[in-house]
């Protein structure tokens, strides 16, 4: 039988109860929302002896839990409550439930800032979703840190409190109703592009640097760039624009953790509503190859790249794909042979090249690489990945 949690004011006592429930707990440093150890996700534990050792070392700590597999599939719907910023997650859920029905009753806690935590058990693994419903709701799943009662809130000085404690009701399963609430927020965020908007600045001073780089990272993450490409672009922007630049340690602590909070993907310009798929059967017109006229391709790069066709170059990361394309683009723009052509046989007028890269910045990477390959840069046009419209550039879209 679970000991009663209402009325407990000592975080160590609460932490030991949470561990009995199978939750992987960590201490929370007083006056912060972070554990005192760096590898807290790995060190989170249900071991009572280790927990006692932590509180012997950090006796004034609060208590937190690492969500996901380490805590038996624990997930938390986090309703943010900051009316001064027009964030009213508790009211938003109440309105949603009036229109769609109530979420299952489960462990529920009020945060020190007046928000609400709803705890659920996942049937499987799910990615975290943050900033849903215009920054009013987060869905914390595998590897997230959630503060538990009776921790004192770092800013307000008020304690986290149980509304429905684990000793009062079993942990509810994350069911279709809870999923509908999260999915609707996810679709709304993707459909409206309500993630952090990013507009490039010439200079960003202390007080706005972290927010500026966070918005840049979020924008690039939404476009589906690799983590390595995002890190490189954000670091370069930090060195170029921020005065003074954030240190590497500050970037790792304050900016780059967001790489784990957002799902990669492209922003949508639609309404965010699910689109009904046509159920009409497909009609195919098959042709006899005997009736297909044979034509010789018109080559851009003889034997390798035909005109008016799509040519794909595939390879592992770091194998040189961008190097190859920069050389070819430079050759086409200048009229000179590329590295796979014999110079004496090339007769080509300089051409215009449209060059897009979802990984490399124009000003920090591509201009330099194209110039070194002998490109006529006046004949190469592009759209930088920092432009929010980059996500609309795809084959068979309105733009290509």
Short mmCIF file of C-alpha atoms in Angstrom, two decimals:
data_model
loop_
_atom_site.label_atom_id
_atom_site.label_comp_id
_atom_site.label_asym_id
_atom_site.label_seq_id
_atom_site.Cartn_x
_atom_site.Cartn_y
_atom_site.Cartn_z
CA UNK A 1 0.00 0.00 0.00
CA UNK A 2 1.37 3.41 -1.00
CA UNK A 3 2.15 5.71 1.96
CA UNK A 4 0.17 8.93 2.08
CA UNK A 5 1.87 11.81 0.27
CA UNK A 6 -0.46 14.65 1.29
CA UNK A 7 1.11 16.66 4.08
CA UNK A 8 4.68 15.47 3.47
CA UNK A 9 7.01 18.47 3.46
CA UNK A 10 10.40 16.73 3.42
CA UNK A 11 11.64 16.01 -0.15
CA UNK A 12 13.76 13.05 1.00
CA UNK A 13 10.73 11.34 2.55
CA UNK A 14 8.76 11.94 -0.64
CA UNK A 15 11.66 10.77 -2.84
CA UNK A 16 11.80 7.42 -1.03
CA UNK A 17 8.06 6.92 -1.57
CA UNK A 18 8.37 7.78 -5.26
CA UNK A 19 11.20 5.26 -5.57
CA UNK A 20 8.93 2.58 -4.03
CA UNK A 21 6.42 3.39 -6.77
CA UNK A 22 9.07 2.61 -9.40
CA UNK A 23 9.92 6.20 -10.30
CA UNK A 24 13.51 7.12 -11.10
CA UNK A 25 14.16 10.14 -8.87
CA UNK A 26 16.90 12.76 -8.72
CA UNK A 27 17.58 15.62 -6.29
CA UNK A 28 16.84 19.16 -7.48
CA UNK A 29 19.31 21.83 -6.43
CA UNK A 30 17.70 24.46 -4.20
CA UNK A 31 16.64 27.59 -6.07
CA UNK A 32 16.88 25.91 -9.48
CA UNK A 33 15.04 23.41 -11.65
CA UNK A 34 18.11 21.27 -12.29
CA UNK A 35 19.81 18.33 -10.52
CA UNK A 36 23.26 18.94 -9.03
CA UNK A 37 24.84 16.16 -11.11
CA UNK A 38 25.55 16.39 -14.86
CA UNK A 39 24.55 12.85 -15.86
CA UNK A 40 21.20 13.03 -14.07
CA UNK A 41 19.30 11.07 -16.73
CA UNK A 42 21.67 8.15 -16.28
CA UNK A 43 21.94 8.43 -12.49
CA UNK A 44 18.21 8.70 -11.74
CA UNK A 45 17.34 5.78 -9.49
CA UNK A 46 14.86 3.85 -7.32
CA UNK A 47 17.68 2.74 -5.00
CA UNK A 48 16.85 4.06 -1.49
CA UNK A 49 20.48 3.89 -0.33
CA UNK A 50 21.68 6.03 -3.22
CA UNK A 51 18.81 8.47 -2.63
CA UNK A 52 19.78 8.83 1.05
CA UNK A 53 23.39 9.46 0.02
CA UNK A 54 22.28 12.24 -2.30
CA UNK A 55 20.28 13.99 0.41
CA UNK A 56 23.14 13.57 2.85
CA UNK A 57 25.30 15.45 0.36
CA UNK A 58 22.62 17.95 -0.75
CA UNK A 59 20.21 18.10 2.22
CA UNK A 60 18.18 21.11 1.00
CA UNK A 61 17.36 19.58 -2.40
CA UNK A 62 13.94 19.29 -3.95
CA UNK A 63 12.89 16.13 -5.81
CA UNK A 64 12.34 15.38 -9.48
CA UNK A 65 11.65 12.37 -11.67
CA UNK A 66 13.07 11.30 -15.03
CA UNK A 67 10.17 10.32 -17.27
CA UNK A 68 9.93 7.45 -19.72
CA UNK A 69 11.36 3.95 -19.56
CA UNK A 70 13.42 4.54 -16.40
CA UNK A 71 10.18 5.28 -14.53
CA UNK A 72 8.10 2.46 -15.99
CA UNK A 73 6.77 4.42 -18.97
CA UNK A 74 5.82 7.57 -17.05
CA UNK A 75 4.68 10.55 -19.16
CA UNK A 76 3.51 13.98 -18.03
CA UNK A 77 1.19 16.51 -19.66
CA UNK A 78 2.58 19.84 -18.43
CA UNK A 79 0.06 22.70 -18.45
CA UNK A 80 1.92 26.01 -18.27
CA UNK A 81 0.34 28.88 -16.34
CA UNK A 82 1.78 32.35 -16.93
CA UNK A 83 -1.15 34.76 -17.48
CA UNK A 84 1.23 37.69 -17.88
CA UNK A 85 2.49 35.98 -21.08
CA UNK A 86 -1.02 34.90 -22.10
CA UNK A 87 -0.22 31.27 -21.26
CA UNK A 88 -3.15 29.64 -19.49
CA UNK A 89 -2.70 25.91 -19.97
CA UNK A 90 -5.07 24.89 -17.16
CA UNK A 91 -7.92 26.96 -18.60
CA UNK A 92 -7.11 25.70 -22.09
CA UNK A 93 -7.53 22.07 -21.02
CA UNK A 94 -10.78 22.88 -19.21
CA UNK A 95 -12.16 24.46 -22.39
CA UNK A 96 -10.97 21.51 -24.49
CA UNK A 97 -12.61 19.01 -22.13
CA UNK A 98 -15.95 20.84 -22.32
CA UNK A 99 -15.93 20.38 -26.09
CA UNK A 100 -14.31 16.94 -26.34
CA UNK A 101 -14.81 15.12 -23.04
CA UNK A 102 -12.63 14.72 -19.98
CA UNK A 103 -9.20 13.17 -19.83
CA UNK A 104 -8.94 10.12 -17.54
CA UNK A 105 -8.52 10.90 -13.87
CA UNK A 106 -4.94 10.30 -12.81
CA UNK A 107 -2.16 11.56 -10.56
CA UNK A 108 -2.30 15.35 -10.73
CA UNK A 109 -0.11 18.02 -9.15
CA UNK A 110 -0.21 21.82 -9.06
CA UNK A 111 3.16 23.39 -9.77
CA UNK A 112 4.74 26.19 -7.78
CA UNK A 113 3.83 28.63 -10.55
CA UNK A 114 0.17 27.57 -10.65
CA UNK A 115 0.43 25.19 -13.61
CA UNK A 116 -0.66 21.57 -13.61
CA UNK A 117 1.06 18.21 -14.15
CA UNK A 118 -1.03 15.24 -15.30
CA UNK A 119 0.77 11.89 -15.04
CA UNK A 120 0.15 8.91 -17.34
CA UNK A 121 1.60 5.51 -18.16
CA UNK A 122 2.61 5.02 -21.78
CA UNK A 123 1.95 1.75 -23.57
CA UNK A 124 5.10 2.26 -25.66
CA UNK A 125 7.73 4.90 -26.35
CA UNK A 126 6.79 8.34 -27.69
CA UNK A 127 8.72 11.48 -28.58
CA UNK A 128 8.48 14.54 -26.41
CA UNK A 129 6.38 17.42 -27.76
CA UNK A 130 6.91 20.93 -26.49
CA UNK A 131 5.31 24.34 -26.99
CA UNK A 132 1.94 22.91 -28.04
CA UNK A 133 -1.12 25.18 -28.13
CA UNK A 134 1.05 28.28 -28.53
CA UNK A 135 3.52 27.48 -25.72
CA UNK A 136 0.83 26.50 -23.19
CA UNK A 137 1.32 22.71 -23.11
CA UNK A 138 4.34 20.38 -23.07
CA UNK A 139 4.19 16.59 -23.31
CA UNK A 140 7.12 15.12 -21.38
CA UNK A 141 7.95 11.54 -22.29
CA UNK A 142 11.26 9.68 -22.41
CA UNK A 143 14.19 11.34 -20.66
CA UNK A 144 12.49 14.55 -19.50
CA UNK A 145 12.84 16.02 -16.01
CA UNK A 146 9.67 16.80 -14.05
CA UNK A 147 9.64 18.45 -10.61
CA UNK A 148 7.56 16.69 -7.94
CA UNK A 149 5.95 17.79 -4.64
CA UNK A 150 6.93 19.03 -2.11
CA UNK A 151 9.74 20.86 -3.97
CA UNK A 152 9.74 24.64 -3.57
CA UNK A 153 9.44 26.51 -6.88
CA UNK A 154 12.68 28.27 -7.81
CA UNK A 155 11.04 31.63 -8.59
CA UNK A 156 7.74 31.86 -6.71
CA UNK A 157 8.85 30.19 -3.47
CA UNK A 158 5.62 28.17 -3.44
CA UNK A 159 5.62 24.37 -3.09
CA UNK A 160 4.47 21.86 -5.69
CA UNK A 161 1.38 20.11 -4.28
CA UNK A 162 -0.55 16.95 -5.07
CA UNK A 163 -4.18 17.38 -6.13
CA UNK A 164 -4.59 13.65 -6.73
CA UNK A 165 -1.66 11.80 -5.16
CA UNK A 166 -0.40 8.29 -6.07
CA UNK A 167 -1.87 6.94 -2.81
CA UNK A 168 -5.34 8.16 -3.86
CA UNK A 169 -5.68 6.77 -7.38
CA UNK A 170 -3.77 4.44 -9.72
CA UNK A 171 -1.72 5.95 -12.52
CA UNK A 172 -3.97 6.22 -15.60
CA UNK A 173 -2.92 4.78 -18.95
CA UNK A 174 -2.26 7.32 -21.70
CA UNK A 175 -5.41 6.54 -23.67
CA UNK A 176 -7.04 7.76 -26.88
CA UNK A 177 -8.62 10.75 -25.13
CA UNK A 178 -5.31 12.00 -23.75
CA UNK A 179 -3.69 11.33 -27.13
CA UNK A 180 -6.40 13.36 -28.87
CA UNK A 181 -5.57 16.39 -26.71
CA UNK A 182 -1.84 16.16 -27.46
CA UNK A 183 -2.34 15.33 -31.15
CA UNK A 184 -4.60 18.33 -31.66
CA UNK A 185 -1.96 20.60 -30.15
CA UNK A 186 0.72 18.99 -32.32
CA UNK A 187 -1.30 19.44 -35.51
CA UNK A 188 -2.09 23.03 -34.60
CA UNK A 189 1.59 23.80 -34.03
CA UNK A 190 2.66 22.23 -37.34
CA UNK A 191 -0.23 23.69 -39.28
CA UNK A 192 0.06 27.26 -38.07
CA UNK A 193 3.82 27.34 -37.87
CA UNK A 194 3.43 28.45 -34.27
CA UNK A 195 6.89 27.32 -33.29
CA UNK A 196 9.38 30.01 -32.45
CA UNK A 197 9.66 32.44 -35.36
CA UNK A 198 13.20 33.37 -36.34
CA UNK A 199 14.27 36.61 -37.96
CA UNK A 200 17.98 37.11 -38.49
CA UNK A 201 19.53 40.06 -36.65
CA UNK A 202 22.75 41.99 -37.24
CA UNK A 203 23.59 42.15 -33.54
CA UNK A 204 22.15 40.58 -30.38
CA UNK A 205 23.34 41.73 -26.97
CA UNK A 206 23.29 40.18 -23.50
CA UNK A 207 19.76 39.45 -22.34
CA UNK A 208 18.50 38.34 -25.75
CA UNK A 209 21.22 35.97 -26.95
CA UNK A 210 19.82 32.69 -25.61
CA UNK A 211 16.31 33.41 -26.88
CA UNK A 212 17.64 34.46 -30.29
CA UNK A 213 19.74 31.31 -30.74
CA UNK A 214 16.93 29.13 -29.36
CA UNK A 215 14.56 30.49 -32.01
CA UNK A 216 17.14 29.91 -34.72
CA UNK A 217 17.69 26.34 -33.55
CA UNK A 218 13.94 25.67 -33.40
CA UNK A 219 13.47 27.02 -36.91
CA UNK A 220 16.24 24.81 -38.32
CA UNK A 221 14.98 21.79 -36.36
CA UNK A 222 11.53 22.29 -37.88
CA UNK A 223 13.11 22.20 -41.33
CA UNK A 224 14.54 18.77 -40.59
CA UNK A 225 18.26 19.62 -40.58
CA UNK A 226 20.68 17.23 -38.93
CA UNK A 227 21.86 17.94 -35.38
CA UNK A 228 25.40 18.48 -36.64
CA UNK A 229 24.26 21.03 -39.21
CA UNK A 230 22.15 22.88 -36.65
CA UNK A 231 25.00 22.98 -34.14
CA UNK A 232 27.37 24.36 -36.76
CA UNK A 233 24.91 27.03 -37.94
CA UNK A 234 23.95 28.13 -34.42
CA UNK A 235 27.58 28.25 -33.28
CA UNK A 236 28.54 30.33 -36.30
CA UNK A 237 25.62 32.71 -35.73
CA UNK A 238 26.60 33.01 -32.06
CA UNK A 239 30.18 33.99 -32.99
CA UNK A 240 29.03 36.40 -35.69
CA UNK A 241 26.04 38.15 -34.15
CA UNK A 242 25.98 37.78 -30.35
CA UNK A 243 27.81 40.44 -28.30
CA UNK A 244 29.55 38.95 -26.46
CA UNK A 245 29.13 35.40 -27.83
CA UNK A 246 27.85 32.72 -25.48
CA UNK A 247 30.55 30.31 -24.34
CA UNK A 248 30.56 26.70 -25.52
CA UNK A 249 29.41 25.68 -22.05
CA UNK A 250 26.49 28.15 -22.18
CA UNK A 251 25.44 26.86 -25.60
CA UNK A 252 25.47 23.27 -24.32
CA UNK A 253 23.54 24.19 -21.18
CA UNK A 254 21.02 26.74 -22.48
CA UNK A 255 20.54 26.26 -26.24
CA UNK A 256 21.48 22.83 -27.59
CA UNK A 257 19.31 20.79 -25.16
CA UNK A 258 16.38 21.94 -27.33
CA UNK A 259 17.63 19.52 -30.01
CA UNK A 260 16.13 16.73 -27.89
CA UNK A 261 12.84 18.52 -27.25
CA UNK A 262 11.56 19.07 -30.78
CA UNK A 263 10.70 16.57 -33.46
CA UNK A 264 12.45 17.16 -36.75
CA UNK A 265 10.19 17.90 -39.68
CA UNK A 266 8.95 20.62 -41.96
CA UNK A 267 6.60 23.40 -41.02
CA UNK A 268 3.26 23.37 -42.80
CA UNK A 269 1.45 26.34 -44.18
CA UNK A 270 -1.93 24.67 -43.96
CA UNK A 271 -4.67 24.88 -41.40
CA UNK A 272 -3.33 22.06 -39.27
CA UNK A 273 -6.46 19.99 -39.76
CA UNK A 274 -6.23 16.36 -40.80
CA UNK A 275 -6.82 16.02 -44.51
CA UNK A 276 -9.15 13.26 -45.65
CA UNK A 277 -7.43 10.85 -48.02
CA UNK A 278 -9.22 10.07 -51.22
CA UNK A 279 -10.65 6.57 -51.34
CA UNK A 280 -11.15 6.63 -55.12
CA UNK A 281 -9.36 3.76 -56.88
CA UNK A 282 -6.34 4.68 -58.97
CA UNK A 283 -6.62 4.38 -62.74
CA UNK A 284 -3.47 3.32 -64.58
CA UNK A 285 -2.71 3.60 -68.29
CA UNK A 286 -0.21 0.89 -69.20
CA UNK A 287 1.83 1.25 -72.37
CA UNK A 288 3.62 -1.23 -74.56
CA UNK A 289 7.35 -0.59 -74.72
CA UNK A 290 7.13 -1.37 -78.41
CA UNK A 291 5.32 1.95 -78.83
CA UNK A 292 7.82 4.02 -76.84
CA UNK A 293 10.22 5.96 -79.11
CA UNK A 294 13.85 5.61 -78.08
CA UNK A 295 15.73 8.88 -77.61
CA UNK A 296 19.29 9.68 -76.68
CA UNK A 297 19.65 11.83 -73.55
CA UNK A 298 20.79 15.43 -73.78
CA UNK A 299 23.76 15.45 -71.41
CA UNK A 300 24.75 18.22 -69.03
CA UNK A 301 27.72 16.20 -67.74
CA UNK A 302 28.25 13.51 -70.42
CA UNK A 303 27.65 10.02 -69.12
CA UNK A 304 26.64 11.21 -65.66
CA UNK A 305 24.01 13.97 -65.47
CA UNK A 306 21.33 14.29 -68.18
CA UNK A 307 19.43 17.51 -68.73
CA UNK A 308 15.74 17.71 -67.77
CA UNK A 309 16.03 14.71 -65.43
CA UNK A 310 16.54 14.24 -61.70
CA UNK A 311 19.96 12.90 -60.73
CA UNK A 312 20.50 11.66 -57.17
CA UNK A 313 23.88 11.33 -55.49
CA UNK A 314 23.72 9.14 -52.37
CA UNK A 315 26.32 8.41 -49.72
CA UNK A 316 27.06 8.31 -46.02
CA UNK A 317 27.39 11.53 -44.05
CA UNK A 318 30.81 13.09 -44.53
CA UNK A 319 31.57 11.08 -47.69
CA UNK A 320 31.83 14.18 -49.89
CA UNK A 321 28.43 14.64 -51.53
CA UNK A 322 28.46 18.43 -51.04
CA UNK A 323 32.04 18.60 -52.33
CA UNK A 324 30.99 16.84 -55.54
CA UNK A 325 27.96 19.07 -56.10
CA UNK A 326 29.93 22.25 -55.38
CA UNK A 327 32.45 21.23 -58.04
CA UNK A 328 29.72 20.45 -60.57
CA UNK A 329 27.80 23.66 -59.81
CA UNK A 330 31.00 25.67 -60.18
CA UNK A 331 31.75 24.00 -63.51
CA UNK A 332 28.28 24.66 -64.92
CA UNK A 333 28.28 28.31 -63.78
CA UNK A 334 31.72 29.00 -65.26
CA UNK A 335 31.54 26.83 -68.38
CA UNK A 336 34.67 24.95 -67.32
CA UNK A 337 34.94 21.15 -67.00
CA UNK A 338 34.15 19.48 -63.69
CA UNK A 339 36.40 16.90 -62.09
CA UNK A 340 34.85 13.95 -63.97
CA UNK A 341 35.13 15.54 -67.42
CA UNK A 342 38.03 15.71 -69.85
CA UNK A 343 38.79 19.37 -70.41
CA UNK A 344 39.55 19.12 -74.13
CA UNK A 345 36.12 17.65 -74.90
CA UNK A 346 33.99 20.15 -72.92
CA UNK A 347 32.17 22.77 -74.95
CA UNK A 348 29.60 24.36 -72.67
CA UNK A 349 28.34 27.89 -72.28
CA UNK A 350 28.24 29.17 -68.68
CA UNK A 351 24.84 28.42 -67.18
CA UNK A 352 22.70 29.52 -64.25
CA UNK A 353 22.61 27.19 -61.24
CA UNK A 354 19.92 27.05 -58.54
CA UNK A 355 21.63 25.60 -55.47
CA UNK A 356 19.80 24.59 -52.27
CA UNK A 357 21.35 23.00 -49.19
CA UNK A 358 19.39 21.88 -46.14
CA UNK A 359 22.57 21.54 -44.08
CA UNK A 360 25.01 24.31 -44.98
CA UNK A 361 24.67 28.06 -44.62
CA UNK A 362 25.33 30.22 -47.67
CA UNK A 363 27.51 32.84 -46.01
CA UNK A 364 29.43 30.53 -43.69
CA UNK A 365 30.01 27.54 -45.95
CA UNK A 366 28.67 27.39 -49.50
CA UNK A 367 29.95 30.69 -50.92
CA UNK A 368 33.48 29.82 -49.82
CA UNK A 369 33.34 26.26 -51.18
CA UNK A 370 31.86 27.33 -54.51
CA UNK A 371 34.39 30.15 -54.90
CA UNK A 372 37.30 27.77 -54.25
CA UNK A 373 35.94 25.53 -57.02
CA UNK A 374 36.08 28.42 -59.49
CA UNK A 375 32.36 29.20 -59.61
CA UNK A 376 30.93 32.30 -61.23
CA UNK A 377 28.94 33.27 -58.13
CA UNK A 378 26.87 35.79 -60.10
CA UNK A 379 25.33 32.84 -61.94
CA UNK A 380 24.41 30.86 -58.80
CA UNK A 381 21.13 31.62 -57.02
CA UNK A 382 19.76 30.15 -53.81
CA UNK A 383 17.64 30.58 -50.68
CA UNK A 384 19.37 30.44 -47.32
CA UNK A 385 18.28 27.86 -44.73
CA UNK A 386 17.68 30.69 -42.24
CA UNK A 387 14.75 31.87 -44.40
CA UNK A 388 11.43 30.51 -43.03
CA UNK A 389 10.26 29.91 -46.62
CA UNK A 390 12.99 27.34 -47.18
CA UNK A 391 10.61 24.58 -46.03
CA UNK A 392 8.33 25.27 -49.02
CA UNK A 393 11.08 24.49 -51.54
CA UNK A 394 10.56 20.92 -52.68
CA UNK A 395 10.10 19.13 -55.98
CA UNK A 396 6.58 19.39 -57.42
CA UNK A 397 5.73 22.25 -55.04
CA UNK A 398 4.47 25.67 -56.11
CA UNK A 399 8.09 26.83 -56.12
CA UNK A 400 9.79 24.04 -58.10
#
